[in-house]
Short mmCIF file of C-alpha atoms and ligand atoms in Angstrom, two decimals:
data_model
loop_
_atom_site.label_atom_id
_atom_site.label_comp_id
_atom_site.label_asym_id
_atom_site.label_seq_id
_atom_site.Cartn_x
_atom_site.Cartn_y
_atom_site.Cartn_z
CA MET A 10 136.96 73.87 84.85
CA LYS A 11 136.91 77.31 86.21
CA VAL A 12 135.71 78.25 82.53
CA LEU A 13 133.03 75.60 82.50
CA ILE A 14 131.52 76.36 85.48
CA LEU A 15 131.32 80.03 84.53
CA PHE A 16 129.84 78.95 81.02
CA GLY A 17 127.00 76.56 83.20
CA LEU A 18 126.61 79.61 85.51
CA LEU A 19 126.10 81.97 82.29
CA VAL A 20 123.57 79.68 80.74
CA SER A 21 121.49 78.94 83.84
CA CYS A 22 121.05 82.79 84.52
CA TYR A 23 120.30 83.31 80.93
CA LEU A 24 118.02 80.54 81.43
CA SER A 25 116.31 81.80 84.29
CA ASN A 26 116.11 85.01 82.73
CA ALA A 27 114.13 83.55 80.03
CA GLN A 28 111.86 81.93 82.24
CA PHE A 29 111.46 85.11 84.32
CA SER A 30 110.81 87.02 81.30
CA ILE A 31 107.76 84.54 80.06
CA LYS A 32 106.16 83.88 83.42
CA PHE A 33 105.79 87.92 84.26
CA GLU A 34 104.29 89.07 81.10
CA PRO A 35 102.05 91.18 82.94
CA ASN A 36 98.30 90.75 82.31
CA TYR A 37 96.05 93.58 81.38
CA ASP A 38 93.32 91.77 79.99
CA GLU A 39 90.24 91.38 82.64
CA SER A 40 88.81 88.28 81.12
CA LYS A 41 92.12 86.79 82.26
CA VAL A 42 91.79 87.37 85.67
CA PRO A 43 92.04 84.13 87.27
CA GLU A 44 88.89 83.64 89.66
CA PHE A 45 89.57 83.17 93.38
CA THR A 46 87.67 83.22 96.37
CA VAL A 47 87.62 86.58 98.02
CA THR A 48 89.17 86.25 102.24
CA ASP A 49 86.53 87.43 104.38
CA PRO A 50 87.75 90.11 106.42
CA LEU A 51 85.12 89.36 109.15
CA THR A 52 85.92 85.50 109.51
CA THR A 53 88.83 84.50 111.29
CA PHE A 54 91.56 82.13 109.82
CA LYS A 55 89.96 79.57 112.25
CA GLY A 56 86.74 80.24 110.72
CA ARG A 57 85.20 82.19 113.35
CA LYS A 58 82.44 84.68 112.04
CA VAL A 59 83.17 88.30 113.32
CA ARG A 60 80.05 89.88 114.35
CA ASN A 61 80.95 92.53 116.39
CA VAL A 62 83.47 95.28 117.14
CA ARG A 63 84.88 93.67 120.22
CA VAL A 64 85.72 89.95 118.43
CA TRP A 65 87.11 92.53 115.59
CA GLU A 66 89.29 94.26 117.91
CA LYS A 67 90.34 91.44 120.65
CA LYS A 68 90.92 88.65 117.45
CA ARG A 69 90.68 89.63 114.02
CA ARG A 70 92.26 92.62 113.43
CA PRO A 71 95.19 91.92 115.56
CA GLU A 72 95.41 88.01 113.43
CA LEU A 73 95.53 90.10 110.28
CA LEU A 74 97.41 92.75 111.52
CA ASN A 75 100.21 89.66 112.33
CA PHE A 76 99.71 88.11 109.28
CA PHE A 77 100.74 91.36 107.35
CA THR A 78 103.54 92.08 109.68
CA GLU A 79 105.37 88.65 109.58
CA ASN A 80 104.79 87.64 105.82
CA VAL A 81 104.42 90.62 103.73
CA TYR A 82 106.09 93.93 105.24
CA GLY A 83 108.01 92.68 108.00
CA LYS A 84 108.55 93.71 111.48
CA VAL A 85 110.17 96.26 113.44
CA PRO A 86 112.73 94.33 115.35
CA GLY A 87 112.80 96.50 118.65
CA GLU A 88 111.99 99.96 119.74
CA LEU A 89 113.54 102.97 119.14
CA LYS A 90 112.35 106.28 120.47
CA ILE A 91 113.63 110.02 118.92
CA SER A 92 117.08 110.98 120.59
CA GLU A 93 116.35 114.74 120.05
CA TRP A 94 114.65 117.37 117.69
CA LYS A 95 115.73 120.33 116.37
CA ILE A 96 113.85 123.04 114.56
CA VAL A 97 116.56 124.52 112.66
CA GLU A 98 114.87 126.59 110.70
CA LYS A 99 111.48 128.88 110.62
CA GLY A 100 110.31 131.49 108.44
CA GLU A 101 106.77 133.29 109.36
CA ASN A 102 106.16 134.36 105.49
CA ALA A 103 105.97 131.45 103.30
CA VAL A 104 102.99 130.43 100.99
CA ASN A 105 102.58 134.07 99.63
CA GLY A 106 102.47 135.35 103.29
CA LYS A 107 99.49 132.70 104.24
CA ALA A 108 102.17 130.24 105.97
CA ILE A 109 104.84 129.61 108.35
CA ARG A 110 107.41 127.30 107.40
CA LYS A 111 109.29 124.76 109.99
CA GLN A 112 111.98 122.90 109.18
CA VAL A 113 112.76 120.31 111.83
CA ASP A 114 115.48 117.75 112.38
CA ILE A 115 114.35 114.33 114.02
CA ILE A 116 117.44 112.76 115.08
CA PHE A 117 118.22 109.09 116.45
CA GLU A 118 121.54 108.10 117.85
CA LYS A 119 122.45 104.60 119.38
CA GLY A 120 125.64 103.32 119.91
CA ASN A 121 127.98 103.85 116.51
CA ASN A 122 124.22 104.75 114.75
CA TYR A 123 123.26 107.93 113.83
CA LEU A 124 119.77 108.61 111.63
CA ARG A 125 118.71 112.34 110.88
CA PHE A 126 115.54 113.18 108.85
CA ASN A 127 113.86 116.64 108.46
CA ILE A 128 110.27 117.72 108.41
CA LEU A 129 109.42 120.50 106.18
CA MET A 130 106.31 121.75 107.69
CA TYR A 131 104.00 124.54 105.98
CA LEU A 132 101.24 125.91 108.33
CA PRO A 133 98.67 128.02 107.79
CA LYS A 134 98.75 131.17 110.04
CA ASN A 135 94.91 131.53 110.45
CA ILE A 136 94.40 128.51 111.90
CA GLU A 137 95.37 127.34 115.54
CA LYS A 138 96.39 123.91 115.55
CA PRO A 139 95.43 122.67 112.17
CA PRO A 140 94.67 119.53 110.89
CA ILE A 141 97.96 118.43 108.81
CA PHE A 142 98.57 116.03 105.75
CA LEU A 143 101.74 114.21 106.24
CA GLY A 144 103.45 112.30 103.14
CA TYR A 145 107.16 111.53 102.20
CA ASN A 146 108.42 112.84 99.07
CA PHE A 147 110.74 111.17 96.30
CA TYR A 148 113.67 113.63 95.79
CA GLY A 149 113.92 116.12 98.59
CA ASN A 150 111.77 118.42 100.31
CA HIS A 151 113.32 121.33 98.14
CA THR A 152 111.51 119.42 95.23
CA ILE A 153 108.19 120.10 96.12
CA THR A 154 108.52 124.06 96.09
CA ASP A 155 110.23 126.72 94.94
CA ASP A 156 110.59 128.57 98.02
CA VAL A 157 114.39 129.06 98.43
CA ASN A 158 114.59 128.92 102.25
CA VAL A 159 113.92 124.68 101.86
CA LEU A 160 117.06 122.93 102.93
CA ILE A 161 118.37 120.51 100.46
CA SER A 162 119.62 116.82 101.78
CA ASP A 163 122.76 115.44 101.66
CA ALA A 164 121.07 112.02 101.75
CA TRP A 165 121.45 109.15 98.84
CA VAL A 166 118.93 109.93 96.01
CA MET A 167 118.34 107.97 93.10
CA ASP A 168 119.86 109.60 89.92
CA ASN A 169 117.34 111.61 87.75
CA PRO A 170 119.32 113.23 85.13
CA SER A 171 115.86 114.93 83.87
CA PHE A 172 115.79 116.70 87.60
CA GLY A 173 119.24 117.23 87.16
CA ILE A 174 120.05 114.65 89.88
CA ILE A 175 123.11 112.76 89.23
CA ASN A 176 125.59 110.95 91.33
CA ASN A 177 123.45 110.16 93.48
CA GLN A 178 123.20 114.14 95.13
CA LEU A 179 121.10 116.93 95.42
CA THR A 180 121.91 120.22 94.10
CA GLU A 181 120.13 123.47 93.83
CA GLN A 182 118.94 122.32 90.24
CA SER A 183 116.11 120.48 91.62
CA ARG A 184 114.55 122.86 93.52
CA GLY A 185 110.72 122.88 92.34
CA VAL A 186 110.64 120.01 90.06
CA ARG A 187 107.62 118.26 91.93
CA ILE A 188 105.85 121.63 92.51
CA ASN A 189 103.43 119.74 90.06
CA ARG A 190 102.75 116.82 92.71
CA TRP A 191 102.47 119.05 95.67
CA ALA A 192 99.24 121.45 95.83
CA VAL A 193 100.79 123.61 98.91
CA GLU A 194 98.80 126.51 98.42
CA LYS A 195 95.44 124.72 98.09
CA ILE A 196 96.46 123.11 101.25
CA ILE A 197 96.91 125.85 103.11
CA ASP A 198 94.18 128.05 101.61
CA ALA A 199 91.60 124.73 102.98
CA GLY A 200 93.22 125.54 106.45
CA TYR A 201 95.32 122.48 106.51
CA GLY A 202 99.00 121.98 107.20
CA LEU A 203 101.59 119.99 105.20
CA ALA A 204 104.47 118.05 106.14
CA THR A 205 106.99 116.38 103.95
CA ILE A 206 110.37 114.53 104.49
CA TYR A 207 112.34 112.58 101.93
CA TYR A 208 111.91 109.02 102.34
CA GLY A 209 115.94 108.33 101.57
CA GLU A 210 116.80 110.20 104.88
CA VAL A 211 114.86 107.36 106.43
CA ASP A 212 115.80 104.27 104.40
CA PRO A 213 117.95 104.78 100.90
CA ASP A 214 115.62 103.08 98.32
CA LYS A 215 118.01 100.48 96.95
CA ASN A 216 118.66 97.11 97.90
CA ASP A 217 121.01 96.56 100.82
CA PHE A 218 120.23 96.78 104.31
CA TYR A 219 123.58 98.64 105.41
CA ASP A 220 122.46 102.23 105.49
CA GLY A 221 119.22 104.38 106.74
CA ILE A 222 117.47 103.12 109.88
CA HIS A 223 117.71 99.04 109.36
CA PRO A 224 121.69 98.82 110.87
CA PHE A 225 120.15 100.43 114.34
CA PHE A 226 118.80 96.82 115.21
CA TYR A 227 121.61 94.76 114.03
CA GLU A 228 123.54 92.21 116.65
CA ASN A 229 126.03 89.64 116.58
CA GLY A 230 127.66 90.88 113.04
CA ARG A 231 124.02 90.27 111.43
CA GLN A 232 123.92 92.46 107.99
CA GLN A 233 120.40 91.97 106.85
CA PRO A 234 116.94 92.07 108.28
CA ALA A 235 115.53 88.19 109.25
CA ALA A 236 113.10 86.54 106.92
CA ASN A 237 110.04 87.98 108.91
CA GLU A 238 111.79 91.66 109.59
CA TRP A 239 111.39 95.06 108.05
CA GLY A 240 111.93 95.85 104.50
CA SER A 241 112.23 99.41 103.34
CA ILE A 242 108.11 99.61 103.31
CA THR A 243 108.08 99.01 106.96
CA ALA A 244 110.72 101.24 107.47
CA TRP A 245 109.21 104.31 105.97
CA ALA A 246 106.04 103.48 108.09
CA TRP A 247 107.99 103.40 111.11
CA GLY A 248 109.62 106.75 110.31
CA LEU A 249 106.14 108.05 109.84
CA SER A 250 105.22 107.43 113.07
CA ARG A 251 108.23 108.99 114.42
CA ALA A 252 107.06 112.08 112.61
CA LEU A 253 103.80 111.49 114.69
CA ASP A 254 105.57 111.25 117.91
CA TYR A 255 107.24 114.63 117.04
CA MET A 256 104.13 116.26 116.21
CA GLU A 257 102.54 115.12 119.44
CA ASN A 258 104.94 117.51 121.17
CA ASP A 259 104.63 120.24 118.56
CA ASN A 260 101.87 122.61 119.89
CA GLU A 261 101.50 124.43 116.41
CA VAL A 262 99.58 121.38 115.13
CA ASP A 263 96.80 119.15 115.55
CA ALA A 264 98.64 115.56 116.27
CA THR A 265 94.99 114.07 116.62
CA LYS A 266 94.23 115.04 113.09
CA VAL A 267 97.30 113.83 111.05
CA ILE A 268 96.49 112.58 107.49
CA VAL A 269 98.86 110.13 106.00
CA PHE A 270 99.27 110.44 102.37
CA GLY A 271 101.30 108.62 99.71
CA HIS A 272 101.78 108.17 96.20
CA SER A 273 102.83 104.87 94.75
CA ARG A 274 105.64 103.04 96.55
CA LEU A 275 104.56 105.67 99.40
CA GLY A 276 101.04 104.87 98.78
CA LYS A 277 101.80 101.43 99.59
CA THR A 278 103.66 102.74 102.63
CA SER A 279 100.92 105.20 103.94
CA LEU A 280 98.30 102.24 103.89
CA TRP A 281 101.19 100.14 105.85
CA ALA A 282 101.92 103.13 108.44
CA GLY A 283 98.07 103.86 108.99
CA ALA A 284 97.44 100.05 109.58
CA ARG A 285 100.31 99.71 111.87
CA ASP A 286 99.73 103.12 113.78
CA GLU A 287 96.02 103.84 115.10
CA ARG A 288 97.01 107.37 115.74
CA PHE A 289 96.77 108.33 112.19
CA ALA A 290 93.36 109.95 111.85
CA ALA A 291 92.95 109.04 108.20
CA VAL A 292 94.88 107.61 105.26
CA ILE A 293 95.26 108.51 101.55
CA SER A 294 96.68 105.83 98.69
CA ASN A 295 97.68 107.62 95.68
CA ASN A 296 97.82 105.10 92.71
CA SER A 297 99.57 102.45 95.18
CA GLY A 298 99.31 99.46 93.33
CA CYS A 299 100.64 95.71 94.20
CA GLY A 300 101.42 95.31 97.89
CA GLY A 301 99.55 98.67 98.13
CA ALA A 302 95.47 99.01 97.17
CA ALA A 303 95.35 96.10 94.59
CA MET A 304 94.18 92.59 95.32
CA SER A 305 97.22 90.47 94.59
CA LYS A 306 95.04 87.20 93.73
CA ARG A 307 93.89 89.28 90.65
CA LYS A 308 97.28 89.22 89.45
CA PHE A 309 96.62 92.47 86.78
CA GLY A 310 99.80 94.44 85.63
CA GLU A 311 102.25 94.07 88.47
CA THR A 312 102.29 91.00 90.36
CA VAL A 313 103.74 89.81 93.68
CA ALA A 314 106.80 87.88 91.94
CA ARG A 315 107.35 91.05 89.81
CA ILE A 316 107.32 93.15 92.59
CA ASN A 317 109.56 91.34 94.82
CA ASN A 318 111.86 90.88 91.88
CA SER A 319 112.38 94.16 90.63
CA PHE A 320 112.93 95.35 94.51
CA PRO A 321 113.81 93.09 96.56
CA HIS A 322 114.10 94.83 99.47
CA TRP A 323 110.47 96.53 99.71
CA PHE A 324 108.90 93.93 101.39
CA CYS A 325 110.10 90.93 103.87
CA ARG A 326 111.57 88.12 102.44
CA ASN A 327 108.80 85.85 103.72
CA PHE A 328 106.54 87.71 101.19
CA ARG A 329 108.62 86.07 98.53
CA ASN A 330 106.60 82.84 99.47
CA TYR A 331 103.68 84.05 97.42
CA ASN A 332 105.68 84.74 94.65
CA LEU A 333 103.73 82.81 91.42
CA ASN A 334 101.85 81.62 94.60
CA GLU A 335 99.30 84.33 95.24
CA GLU A 336 96.09 81.47 95.36
CA ALA A 337 98.18 80.84 98.87
CA LEU A 338 97.77 84.04 100.53
CA PRO A 339 95.19 83.59 103.35
CA ALA A 340 94.61 87.32 103.15
CA ASP A 341 94.73 90.11 100.50
CA GLN A 342 95.29 93.51 100.39
CA HIS A 343 91.58 94.72 100.82
CA GLU A 344 92.46 92.93 104.73
CA LEU A 345 95.30 95.76 104.82
CA ILE A 346 92.60 98.46 104.29
CA ALA A 347 90.24 96.97 106.77
CA LEU A 348 92.91 97.32 109.23
CA ILE A 349 92.31 100.88 109.04
CA ALA A 350 88.67 100.87 109.87
CA PRO A 351 86.86 103.05 111.28
CA ARG A 352 89.25 105.57 110.26
CA PRO A 353 88.66 107.17 106.82
CA VAL A 354 90.44 105.97 104.04
CA TYR A 355 90.83 107.17 100.47
CA ILE A 356 92.12 104.75 97.69
CA ALA A 357 92.88 106.56 94.34
CA SER A 358 93.59 105.05 91.11
CA ALA A 359 94.58 106.61 87.65
CA GLU A 360 92.91 105.37 84.35
CA GLU A 361 96.30 104.62 82.35
CA ASP A 362 97.94 103.71 85.25
CA GLN A 363 97.16 99.91 84.40
CA TRP A 364 100.34 98.26 86.22
CA ALA A 365 99.18 99.40 89.04
CA ASP A 366 95.72 97.36 88.69
CA PRO A 367 92.71 100.60 89.21
CA ARG A 368 89.68 97.91 89.59
CA GLY A 369 91.83 95.75 91.93
CA GLU A 370 92.79 98.92 93.90
CA PHE A 371 88.58 99.61 94.27
CA LEU A 372 87.60 96.09 94.90
CA SER A 373 90.05 96.29 97.63
CA ALA A 374 88.13 99.47 98.96
CA PHE A 375 84.63 97.52 98.37
CA TYR A 376 85.60 94.46 99.93
CA ALA A 377 87.03 96.24 103.15
CA SER A 378 83.50 98.15 103.42
CA PRO A 379 82.35 95.25 105.77
CA VAL A 380 84.52 96.23 108.51
CA TYR A 381 83.56 99.68 108.23
CA ASN A 382 79.90 98.78 108.53
CA LEU A 383 80.68 96.88 111.52
CA PHE A 384 81.83 99.92 113.07
CA GLY A 385 78.59 102.03 111.82
CA LYS A 386 80.56 103.86 109.04
CA GLN A 387 79.50 103.94 105.45
CA GLY A 388 82.41 102.13 103.03
CA ILE A 389 81.98 101.67 99.48
CA SER A 390 78.54 99.58 98.71
CA TYR A 391 78.80 98.73 95.13
CA GLU A 392 81.02 96.02 93.26
CA LYS A 393 80.87 98.47 90.06
CA MET A 394 83.33 100.86 89.80
CA PRO A 395 82.27 104.36 89.66
CA ALA A 396 83.37 106.41 86.24
CA VAL A 397 86.52 108.02 85.62
CA ASN A 398 86.47 111.43 87.66
CA GLN A 399 83.19 110.59 89.63
CA PRO A 400 84.55 109.91 93.08
CA VAL A 401 82.52 108.66 95.86
CA GLN A 402 83.53 109.78 99.18
CA ASN A 403 82.59 107.96 102.07
CA THR A 404 84.53 106.93 104.88
CA VAL A 405 86.07 104.83 102.54
CA ALA A 406 86.27 106.94 99.46
CA TYR A 407 87.57 105.98 95.94
CA HIS A 408 88.25 107.73 92.83
CA ILE A 409 89.56 106.99 89.26
CA ARG A 410 90.82 109.98 87.84
CA SER A 411 91.86 110.39 84.00
CA GLY A 412 95.32 110.46 83.02
CA ILE A 413 98.50 108.60 83.85
CA HIS A 414 100.15 107.59 87.41
CA ASP A 415 101.05 110.72 89.06
CA VAL A 416 99.25 113.01 91.94
CA THR A 417 97.63 115.74 90.76
CA ASP A 418 95.74 119.20 91.88
CA TYR A 419 92.25 117.47 90.47
CA ASP A 420 93.97 114.33 93.36
CA TRP A 421 94.43 117.10 96.26
CA GLU A 422 91.17 118.77 95.49
CA GLN A 423 89.36 115.51 96.52
CA TYR A 424 91.60 114.84 99.41
CA ILE A 425 90.50 118.20 100.55
CA LYS A 426 86.91 117.80 100.07
CA TRP A 427 86.91 114.60 101.51
CA ALA A 428 88.85 115.47 104.82
CA ASP A 429 86.69 118.29 105.44
CA ARG A 430 84.06 116.15 105.60
CA GLN A 431 85.25 113.02 107.33
CA LEU A 432 87.78 114.89 110.00
CA VAL A 433 87.00 118.66 110.35
CA ASN A 434 83.20 118.40 109.76
CA LYS A 435 83.13 121.33 107.77
C1 LIG B 16 107.16 100.83 90.36
C2 LIG B 16 106.98 99.85 90.74
C3 LIG B 16 105.31 99.96 91.80
C4 LIG B 16 105.13 101.45 91.85
C5 LIG B 16 106.19 102.63 91.55
C6 LIG B 16 106.91 103.93 92.05
O1 LIG B 16 108.50 100.69 89.20
O2 LIG B 16 106.51 98.82 89.95
O3 LIG B 16 105.01 99.35 92.38
O4 LIG B 16 105.50 101.49 93.40
O5 LIG B 16 107.19 101.77 90.68
O6 LIG B 16 106.47 103.97 93.15
O7 LIG B 16 106.91 104.84 91.42
#
């Protein structure tokens, strides 16, 4: 009997996997993108037209924010303030003598729960209270620089043998392996600070909810969030807001000019962080793709079902209602971008990153633009995508760079140029 049940289980697993691979064959053919109606960010769910900023702010923005909170990323189940912060290291001579370095532990304690994440900051010496780029990194703060003073995280990390990362632990071997993605000196030379955090210190990127920040909120023996509560993306976005709380208390930075940045899954995170927390002055999404800037209804490259299947912990469980059912979405990702209005937002794609649907990322910027216009800000006014390496930099900015899914010096040069105009009025 047992053997029979086991056999049955194996067959059904096999079948569902087979179905899975047939259904999830990604589409890369523009002519096969389904026709769909783009939901209007300026019409409420009840069909009322939004004609002014007041109605946007009082009615439409809250209902859209609520939709993304309850059905896509999940809500934070409660409030938790920083218990303590500690400057654990400071150096006056970083980045070829041009910057100070600060490493700050942000600590949370509640009952038996304890969590600490570290912010690595480089601040240009010649600017008092600089604006600052804030973004997570994938493999630890010490990977973004060859600076030997940067502390190595002891948090769980995904193995990456090519970076010398094994047994889920970071060592000296991975110092500097991600230098290519962080134009630290360019940022400092341009008069900006850089703050970065290893995202795994806030919530390890694996499909469980036992570690990181989630357990702080469990009551009555619960071990996982409710269907409308946070997945990892909200947890990471929450962490960025706590980093901003700290910065509001750090008189060496301008907390009113924090540009939240992220690449890929962390670009989804930066968009959601900027949408949730209006204190972020500007937002950059680099190659964020599905569940980030790309419009889900296009089903081009990665799809909702596919992402929920590969990364069941990123979104809230309610998002699974849209697996193979994108048509039913009452709002699409362009309305996530609209939640950032009127603050500057930059969406960037890469030509060879078809999995992230560059055209879908661009169209989000375009379809969010009427909300920016409502505020008298300039968005993206043409539905035609700009040519490769020809950025359009208005309050809503977009570029598609040549090359693969990555963050390059070219991307950083654009972000700096745009921030100079949008935020610093250079
Ligand atoms: C991919 C995932 C993308 C993107 C990427 C990343 O495997 O399908 O949505 O987030 O990971 O974060 O590197």
